[in-house]
């Protein structure tokens, strides 16, 4: 069973269509990249998956739960991390994790907090307020928060942004381990080298529609491009020039 099933998703704002007939899935153990230029519809799509925005049409299922009809059950099986979704800066790391753990009704919460702090190498910041951490340290704490409820689906928006190479490698390792344990990952990024390394499959979205889909290592050559970055630039600037 897929962890995430999106079928014929649409979102309109008056006469403007932000997302149009988008369908895709994320399987257990799969890392899928959702790629596209700014304004392509990525954030709108993720917001609908998270239940923040209501689709104009279409359905979303997370771990078999219909987000529109079983929102609480669906969202208990997922979590989210993004550079723009920072944790409350006036709370310490342990306080933040405690608050979010209670929201997700995490069992044996104190033990689970210790586990994710150790796993993400943020134990040393346990009593430090989130607001005084560097951007890279905050990113690691945000990912620790995202792992708290042992989600089946992990939504990641630029998960390694602001990290130094060593920390970024640690995060990629932890995300891969999560997938290897059967979790599904939907990953948005502008780092095409990282996407090529990490993602099993990529979806290119342009003007609210899925334009291309395939293996990030093979897809560029299938469309006459040398690498994923060149393909991304073509999708952003000249999508009509692609042979699709």
PDB file of C-alpha atoms in Angstrom:
ATOM      1  CA  UNK A   1       0.000   0.000   0.000  1.00  0.00           C
ATOM      2  CA  UNK A   2       1.183   3.495  -0.805  1.00  0.00           C
ATOM      3  CA  UNK A   3       1.854   5.812   2.106  1.00  0.00           C
ATOM      4  CA  UNK A   4       0.526   8.744   0.080  1.00  0.00           C
ATOM      5  CA  UNK A   5      -2.036   8.734  -2.732  1.00  0.00           C
ATOM      6  CA  UNK A   6      -2.929  11.989  -4.471  1.00  0.00           C
ATOM      7  CA  UNK A   7      -5.619  11.744  -7.158  1.00  0.00           C
ATOM      8  CA  UNK A   8      -6.771  14.459  -9.571  1.00  0.00           C
ATOM      9  CA  UNK A   9      -5.917  17.270  -7.147  1.00  0.00           C
ATOM     10  CA  UNK A  10      -7.055  20.769  -8.091  1.00  0.00           C
ATOM     11  CA  UNK A  11      -6.814  24.123  -6.352  1.00  0.00           C
ATOM     12  CA  UNK A  12      -8.326  27.332  -7.673  1.00  0.00           C
ATOM     13  CA  UNK A  13      -8.268  30.870  -6.313  1.00  0.00           C
ATOM     14  CA  UNK A  14     -11.105  32.592  -8.125  1.00  0.00           C
ATOM     15  CA  UNK A  15     -10.253  32.396 -11.811  1.00  0.00           C
ATOM     16  CA  UNK A  16      -6.633  31.397 -11.175  1.00  0.00           C
ATOM     17  CA  UNK A  17      -5.685  27.715 -11.120  1.00  0.00           C
ATOM     18  CA  UNK A  18      -2.723  26.970  -8.821  1.00  0.00           C
ATOM     19  CA  UNK A  19      -2.820  23.155  -9.093  1.00  0.00           C
ATOM     20  CA  UNK A  20      -4.511  21.242 -11.906  1.00  0.00           C
ATOM     21  CA  UNK A  21      -5.223  17.501 -12.169  1.00  0.00           C
ATOM     22  CA  UNK A  22      -2.186  16.455 -10.083  1.00  0.00           C
ATOM     23  CA  UNK A  23      -1.945  12.725  -9.341  1.00  0.00           C
ATOM     24  CA  UNK A  24       0.948  10.806  -7.803  1.00  0.00           C
ATOM     25  CA  UNK A  25       1.820   8.387  -5.038  1.00  0.00           C
ATOM     26  CA  UNK A  26       4.621   7.711  -2.565  1.00  0.00           C
ATOM     27  CA  UNK A  27       5.253   4.075  -1.681  1.00  0.00           C
ATOM     28  CA  UNK A  28       6.592   2.684   1.569  1.00  0.00           C
ATOM     29  CA  UNK A  29      10.361   3.003   1.590  1.00  0.00           C
ATOM     30  CA  UNK A  30      10.374   5.486  -1.308  1.00  0.00           C
ATOM     31  CA  UNK A  31      11.836   8.992  -1.468  1.00  0.00           C
ATOM     32  CA  UNK A  32      10.062  11.091  -4.100  1.00  0.00           C
ATOM     33  CA  UNK A  33      11.272  14.525  -5.166  1.00  0.00           C
ATOM     34  CA  UNK A  34       8.656  17.160  -5.989  1.00  0.00           C
ATOM     35  CA  UNK A  35      10.546  19.633  -8.149  1.00  0.00           C
ATOM     36  CA  UNK A  36       9.757  22.833  -9.958  1.00  0.00           C
ATOM     37  CA  UNK A  37      10.450  26.573 -10.069  1.00  0.00           C
ATOM     38  CA  UNK A  38       9.048  29.018  -7.552  1.00  0.00           C
ATOM     39  CA  UNK A  39       5.327  29.435  -8.076  1.00  0.00           C
ATOM     40  CA  UNK A  40       4.922  26.075  -9.810  1.00  0.00           C
ATOM     41  CA  UNK A  41       2.481  24.700  -7.227  1.00  0.00           C
ATOM     42  CA  UNK A  42       4.744  22.705  -4.884  1.00  0.00           C
ATOM     43  CA  UNK A  43       3.893  24.534  -1.656  1.00  0.00           C
ATOM     44  CA  UNK A  44       0.183  24.591  -2.521  1.00  0.00           C
ATOM     45  CA  UNK A  45       0.274  20.828  -3.079  1.00  0.00           C
ATOM     46  CA  UNK A  46       2.059  20.190   0.223  1.00  0.00           C
ATOM     47  CA  UNK A  47      -0.340  22.510   2.057  1.00  0.00           C
ATOM     48  CA  UNK A  48      -3.265  20.472   0.744  1.00  0.00           C
ATOM     49  CA  UNK A  49      -1.602  17.211   1.798  1.00  0.00           C
ATOM     50  CA  UNK A  50      -1.157  18.658   5.291  1.00  0.00           C
ATOM     51  CA  UNK A  51      -4.797  19.722   5.424  1.00  0.00           C
ATOM     52  CA  UNK A  52      -3.882  23.420   5.657  1.00  0.00           C
ATOM     53  CA  UNK A  53      -5.601  24.184   2.353  1.00  0.00           C
ATOM     54  CA  UNK A  54      -8.798  22.550   1.154  1.00  0.00           C
ATOM     55  CA  UNK A  55      -8.606  21.225  -2.416  1.00  0.00           C
ATOM     56  CA  UNK A  56     -11.089  22.523  -4.948  1.00  0.00           C
ATOM     57  CA  UNK A  57     -11.326  18.942  -6.215  1.00  0.00           C
ATOM     58  CA  UNK A  58      -9.520  15.624  -5.871  1.00  0.00           C
ATOM     59  CA  UNK A  59      -8.610  13.301  -3.028  1.00  0.00           C
ATOM     60  CA  UNK A  60      -5.622  12.725  -0.732  1.00  0.00           C
ATOM     61  CA  UNK A  61      -5.044   9.540   1.258  1.00  0.00           C
ATOM     62  CA  UNK A  62      -2.263   9.182   3.849  1.00  0.00           C
ATOM     63  CA  UNK A  63      -1.687   5.651   5.139  1.00  0.00           C
ATOM     64  CA  UNK A  64      -5.133   4.759   3.847  1.00  0.00           C
ATOM     65  CA  UNK A  65      -6.897   7.682   5.566  1.00  0.00           C
ATOM     66  CA  UNK A  66      -8.825  10.239   3.528  1.00  0.00           C
ATOM     67  CA  UNK A  67      -7.480  13.641   4.600  1.00  0.00           C
ATOM     68  CA  UNK A  68     -10.826  15.360   3.939  1.00  0.00           C
ATOM     69  CA  UNK A  69     -12.843  12.879   6.015  1.00  0.00           C
ATOM     70  CA  UNK A  70     -10.285  11.538   8.525  1.00  0.00           C
ATOM     71  CA  UNK A  71      -7.950  14.506   8.931  1.00  0.00           C
ATOM     72  CA  UNK A  72      -6.855  13.750  12.507  1.00  0.00           C
ATOM     73  CA  UNK A  73      -6.090  10.086  11.791  1.00  0.00           C
ATOM     74  CA  UNK A  74      -4.255  10.987   8.574  1.00  0.00           C
ATOM     75  CA  UNK A  75      -2.107  13.695  10.137  1.00  0.00           C
ATOM     76  CA  UNK A  76      -1.130  11.503  13.084  1.00  0.00           C
ATOM     77  CA  UNK A  77       0.758   9.356  10.570  1.00  0.00           C
ATOM     78  CA  UNK A  78       2.686  12.217   8.973  1.00  0.00           C
ATOM     79  CA  UNK A  79       5.041  15.046   9.868  1.00  0.00           C
ATOM     80  CA  UNK A  80       6.667  18.015   8.214  1.00  0.00           C
ATOM     81  CA  UNK A  81       9.956  19.924   8.241  1.00  0.00           C
ATOM     82  CA  UNK A  82      10.826  23.109   6.369  1.00  0.00           C
ATOM     83  CA  UNK A  83      13.293  25.957   6.762  1.00  0.00           C
ATOM     84  CA  UNK A  84      10.409  28.444   6.961  1.00  0.00           C
ATOM     85  CA  UNK A  85       8.521  26.492   9.677  1.00  0.00           C
ATOM     86  CA  UNK A  86      10.752  27.278  12.632  1.00  0.00           C
ATOM     87  CA  UNK A  87      10.052  26.155  16.168  1.00  0.00           C
ATOM     88  CA  UNK A  88       9.039  28.739  18.829  1.00  0.00           C
ATOM     89  CA  UNK A  89      12.264  30.575  19.624  1.00  0.00           C
ATOM     90  CA  UNK A  90      11.458  31.335  23.267  1.00  0.00           C
ATOM     91  CA  UNK A  91      11.208  27.644  24.184  1.00  0.00           C
ATOM     92  CA  UNK A  92      14.156  25.341  24.809  1.00  0.00           C
ATOM     93  CA  UNK A  93      14.696  22.355  22.560  1.00  0.00           C
ATOM     94  CA  UNK A  94      13.340  19.909  25.141  1.00  0.00           C
ATOM     95  CA  UNK A  95      10.320  22.170  25.747  1.00  0.00           C
ATOM     96  CA  UNK A  96       9.601  22.368  22.025  1.00  0.00           C
ATOM     97  CA  UNK A  97       9.820  18.616  21.617  1.00  0.00           C
ATOM     98  CA  UNK A  98       7.592  18.132  24.652  1.00  0.00           C
ATOM     99  CA  UNK A  99       4.913  20.451  23.246  1.00  0.00           C
ATOM    100  CA  UNK A 100       4.886  18.831  19.813  1.00  0.00           C
ATOM    101  CA  UNK A 101       5.048  15.372  21.320  1.00  0.00           C
ATOM    102  CA  UNK A 102       1.899  16.120  23.294  1.00  0.00           C
ATOM    103  CA  UNK A 103       0.178  17.468  20.189  1.00  0.00           C
ATOM    104  CA  UNK A 104       0.961  14.190  18.404  1.00  0.00           C
ATOM    105  CA  UNK A 105       0.064  12.172  21.514  1.00  0.00           C
ATOM    106  CA  UNK A 106       3.423  10.379  21.448  1.00  0.00           C
ATOM    107  CA  UNK A 107       3.554   7.501  23.912  1.00  0.00           C
ATOM    108  CA  UNK A 108       6.500   7.270  26.365  1.00  0.00           C
ATOM    109  CA  UNK A 109       7.229  10.862  25.388  1.00  0.00           C
ATOM    110  CA  UNK A 110      10.216  11.548  27.662  1.00  0.00           C
ATOM    111  CA  UNK A 111      12.020   8.486  26.334  1.00  0.00           C
ATOM    112  CA  UNK A 112      11.143   9.354  22.736  1.00  0.00           C
ATOM    113  CA  UNK A 113      12.477  12.902  23.157  1.00  0.00           C
ATOM    114  CA  UNK A 114      15.778  11.498  24.398  1.00  0.00           C
ATOM    115  CA  UNK A 115      15.915   9.152  21.400  1.00  0.00           C
ATOM    116  CA  UNK A 116      15.361  11.824  18.738  1.00  0.00           C
ATOM    117  CA  UNK A 117      17.760  14.270  20.409  1.00  0.00           C
ATOM    118  CA  UNK A 118      20.483  11.628  20.361  1.00  0.00           C
ATOM    119  CA  UNK A 119      19.619  10.509  16.838  1.00  0.00           C
ATOM    120  CA  UNK A 120      19.786  14.037  15.401  1.00  0.00           C
ATOM    121  CA  UNK A 121      22.786  15.047  17.510  1.00  0.00           C
ATOM    122  CA  UNK A 122      20.974  17.887  19.292  1.00  0.00           C
ATOM    123  CA  UNK A 123      21.155  16.576  22.878  1.00  0.00           C
ATOM    124  CA  UNK A 124      23.757  19.243  23.682  1.00  0.00           C
ATOM    125  CA  UNK A 125      21.119  21.924  22.925  1.00  0.00           C
ATOM    126  CA  UNK A 126      18.532  20.363  25.235  1.00  0.00           C
ATOM    127  CA  UNK A 127      18.231  23.428  27.505  1.00  0.00           C
ATOM    128  CA  UNK A 128      19.036  26.041  24.838  1.00  0.00           C
ATOM    129  CA  UNK A 129      16.286  28.253  23.450  1.00  0.00           C
ATOM    130  CA  UNK A 130      15.585  27.484  19.804  1.00  0.00           C
ATOM    131  CA  UNK A 131      15.790  31.145  18.851  1.00  0.00           C
ATOM    132  CA  UNK A 132      19.503  31.446  19.635  1.00  0.00           C
ATOM    133  CA  UNK A 133      20.583  28.416  17.599  1.00  0.00           C
ATOM    134  CA  UNK A 134      22.202  28.809  14.203  1.00  0.00           C
ATOM    135  CA  UNK A 135      20.026  28.177  11.161  1.00  0.00           C
ATOM    136  CA  UNK A 136      21.727  24.830  10.622  1.00  0.00           C
ATOM    137  CA  UNK A 137      21.177  23.781  14.232  1.00  0.00           C
ATOM    138  CA  UNK A 138      17.529  24.810  14.006  1.00  0.00           C
ATOM    139  CA  UNK A 139      17.148  22.673  10.885  1.00  0.00           C
ATOM    140  CA  UNK A 140      18.406  19.619  12.753  1.00  0.00           C
ATOM    141  CA  UNK A 141      16.035  20.289  15.657  1.00  0.00           C
ATOM    142  CA  UNK A 142      13.128  20.723  13.235  1.00  0.00           C
ATOM    143  CA  UNK A 143      13.898  17.342  11.713  1.00  0.00           C
ATOM    144  CA  UNK A 144      14.069  15.836  15.215  1.00  0.00           C
ATOM    145  CA  UNK A 145      10.572  17.230  15.807  1.00  0.00           C
ATOM    146  CA  UNK A 146       9.421  15.702  12.518  1.00  0.00           C
ATOM    147  CA  UNK A 147      10.590  12.243  13.637  1.00  0.00           C
ATOM    148  CA  UNK A 148       8.931  12.412  17.088  1.00  0.00           C
ATOM    149  CA  UNK A 149       5.698  10.611  16.229  1.00  0.00           C
ATOM    150  CA  UNK A 150       7.408   7.928  14.095  1.00  0.00           C
ATOM    151  CA  UNK A 151       5.515   9.092  10.992  1.00  0.00           C
ATOM    152  CA  UNK A 152       4.743   6.897   8.022  1.00  0.00           C
ATOM    153  CA  UNK A 153       4.954   9.929   5.702  1.00  0.00           C
ATOM    154  CA  UNK A 154       7.575  12.653   5.992  1.00  0.00           C
ATOM    155  CA  UNK A 155       7.161  15.907   4.040  1.00  0.00           C
ATOM    156  CA  UNK A 156      10.443  17.767   3.653  1.00  0.00           C
ATOM    157  CA  UNK A 157      10.931  21.217   2.134  1.00  0.00           C
ATOM    158  CA  UNK A 158      14.644  21.981   1.611  1.00  0.00           C
ATOM    159  CA  UNK A 159      15.584  19.704   4.547  1.00  0.00           C
ATOM    160  CA  UNK A 160      19.343  20.324   4.373  1.00  0.00           C
ATOM    161  CA  UNK A 161      19.283  24.055   3.640  1.00  0.00           C
ATOM    162  CA  UNK A 162      21.697  26.057   5.812  1.00  0.00           C
ATOM    163  CA  UNK A 163      23.555  22.926   6.932  1.00  0.00           C
ATOM    164  CA  UNK A 164      27.302  22.538   6.646  1.00  0.00           C
ATOM    165  CA  UNK A 165      28.458  19.522   4.580  1.00  0.00           C
ATOM    166  CA  UNK A 166      28.958  17.304   7.630  1.00  0.00           C
ATOM    167  CA  UNK A 167      25.523  18.057   9.107  1.00  0.00           C
ATOM    168  CA  UNK A 168      23.873  17.736   5.695  1.00  0.00           C
ATOM    169  CA  UNK A 169      25.412  14.295   5.277  1.00  0.00           C
ATOM    170  CA  UNK A 170      24.069  13.283   8.705  1.00  0.00           C
ATOM    171  CA  UNK A 171      20.574  14.472   7.755  1.00  0.00           C
ATOM    172  CA  UNK A 172      20.657  12.604   4.446  1.00  0.00           C
ATOM    173  CA  UNK A 173      21.736   9.482   6.315  1.00  0.00           C
ATOM    174  CA  UNK A 174      18.871   9.814   8.821  1.00  0.00           C
ATOM    175  CA  UNK A 175      16.312  10.407   6.077  1.00  0.00           C
ATOM    176  CA  UNK A 176      17.554   7.386   4.132  1.00  0.00           C
ATOM    177  CA  UNK A 177      17.380   5.265   7.299  1.00  0.00           C
ATOM    178  CA  UNK A 178      13.797   6.445   7.790  1.00  0.00           C
ATOM    179  CA  UNK A 179      12.922   5.310   4.263  1.00  0.00           C
ATOM    180  CA  UNK A 180      14.762   2.016   4.717  1.00  0.00           C
ATOM    181  CA  UNK A 181      12.506   1.327   7.723  1.00  0.00           C
ATOM    182  CA  UNK A 182       9.474   1.641   5.435  1.00  0.00           C
ATOM    183  CA  UNK A 183       8.654   5.333   5.695  1.00  0.00           C
ATOM    184  CA  UNK A 184       7.681   7.364   2.648  1.00  0.00           C
ATOM    185  CA  UNK A 185       9.253  10.759   1.920  1.00  0.00           C
ATOM    186  CA  UNK A 186       8.057  13.628  -0.276  1.00  0.00           C
ATOM    187  CA  UNK A 187      11.042  15.930  -0.749  1.00  0.00           C
ATOM    188  CA  UNK A 188      11.180  19.390  -2.326  1.00  0.00           C
ATOM    189  CA  UNK A 189      14.548  20.942  -3.034  1.00  0.00           C
ATOM    190  CA  UNK A 190      16.487  23.166  -5.414  1.00  0.00           C
ATOM    191  CA  UNK A 191      19.673  21.164  -4.811  1.00  0.00           C
ATOM    192  CA  UNK A 192      19.620  18.925  -7.873  1.00  0.00           C
ATOM    193  CA  UNK A 193      22.801  17.053  -6.969  1.00  0.00           C
ATOM    194  CA  UNK A 194      21.301  16.074  -3.632  1.00  0.00           C
ATOM    195  CA  UNK A 195      17.989  15.122  -5.255  1.00  0.00           C
ATOM    196  CA  UNK A 196      19.806  12.908  -7.752  1.00  0.00           C
ATOM    197  CA  UNK A 197      21.623  11.188  -4.894  1.00  0.00           C
ATOM    198  CA  UNK A 198      18.669  10.770  -2.535  1.00  0.00           C
ATOM    199  CA  UNK A 199      15.455  10.423  -4.523  1.00  0.00           C
ATOM    200  CA  UNK A 200      14.189   7.179  -6.031  1.00  0.00           C
ATOM    201  CA  UNK A 201      11.822   9.096  -8.291  1.00  0.00           C
ATOM    202  CA  UNK A 202      11.160  12.729  -9.165  1.00  0.00           C
ATOM    203  CA  UNK A 203       8.098  14.662 -10.306  1.00  0.00           C
ATOM    204  CA  UNK A 204       8.518  17.946 -12.162  1.00  0.00           C
ATOM    205  CA  UNK A 205       5.625  20.352 -11.658  1.00  0.00           C
ATOM    206  CA  UNK A 206       5.141  23.407 -13.868  1.00  0.00           C
ATOM    207  CA  UNK A 207       2.222  25.845 -13.858  1.00  0.00           C
ATOM    208  CA  UNK A 208       0.367  23.565 -11.455  1.00  0.00           C
ATOM    209  CA  UNK A 209       0.673  20.401 -13.568  1.00  0.00           C
ATOM    210  CA  UNK A 210       2.927  17.343 -13.355  1.00  0.00           C
ATOM    211  CA  UNK A 211       5.085  17.691 -16.454  1.00  0.00           C
ATOM    212  CA  UNK A 212       7.644  14.884 -16.071  1.00  0.00           C
ATOM    213  CA  UNK A 213       8.168  11.842 -13.858  1.00  0.00           C
ATOM    214  CA  UNK A 214      10.957   9.295 -13.579  1.00  0.00           C
ATOM    215  CA  UNK A 215      14.304   8.163 -12.202  1.00  0.00           C
ATOM    216  CA  UNK A 216      16.421  11.277 -11.471  1.00  0.00           C
ATOM    217  CA  UNK A 217      19.511   9.503 -12.789  1.00  0.00           C
ATOM    218  CA  UNK A 218      17.878   8.592 -16.120  1.00  0.00           C
ATOM    219  CA  UNK A 219      15.266  11.285 -16.728  1.00  0.00           C
ATOM    220  CA  UNK A 220      17.663  14.026 -17.948  1.00  0.00           C
ATOM    221  CA  UNK A 221      19.155  11.816 -20.675  1.00  0.00           C
ATOM    222  CA  UNK A 222      15.664  10.757 -21.766  1.00  0.00           C
ATOM    223  CA  UNK A 223      15.010  14.405 -22.598  1.00  0.00           C
ATOM    224  CA  UNK A 224      18.424  15.267 -24.054  1.00  0.00           C
ATOM    225  CA  UNK A 225      19.851  16.972 -20.961  1.00  0.00           C
ATOM    226  CA  UNK A 226      23.176  16.238 -19.298  1.00  0.00           C
ATOM    227  CA  UNK A 227      21.903  16.274 -15.705  1.00  0.00           C
ATOM    228  CA  UNK A 228      18.948  17.069 -13.473  1.00  0.00           C
ATOM    229  CA  UNK A 229      19.985  20.699 -13.049  1.00  0.00           C
ATOM    230  CA  UNK A 230      19.895  21.336 -16.798  1.00  0.00           C
ATOM    231  CA  UNK A 231      16.502  19.627 -16.985  1.00  0.00           C
ATOM    232  CA  UNK A 232      15.229  21.774 -14.084  1.00  0.00           C
ATOM    233  CA  UNK A 233      16.335  24.951 -15.869  1.00  0.00           C
ATOM    234  CA  UNK A 234      14.524  23.853 -19.032  1.00  0.00           C
ATOM    235  CA  UNK A 235      11.332  23.111 -17.089  1.00  0.00           C
ATOM    236  CA  UNK A 236      11.554  26.530 -15.439  1.00  0.00           C
ATOM    237  CA  UNK A 237      12.314  28.515 -18.601  1.00  0.00           C
ATOM    238  CA  UNK A 238      11.191  26.565 -21.657  1.00  0.00           C
ATOM    239  CA  UNK A 239       8.834  23.714 -20.664  1.00  0.00           C
ATOM    240  CA  UNK A 240       7.234  23.675 -24.129  1.00  0.00           C
ATOM    241  CA  UNK A 241      10.614  22.792 -25.662  1.00  0.00           C
ATOM    242  CA  UNK A 242      10.626  19.394 -23.939  1.00  0.00           C
ATOM    243  CA  UNK A 243       9.679  16.328 -25.936  1.00  0.00           C
ATOM    244  CA  UNK A 244       6.873  14.965 -23.748  1.00  0.00           C
TER     245      UNK A 244
END
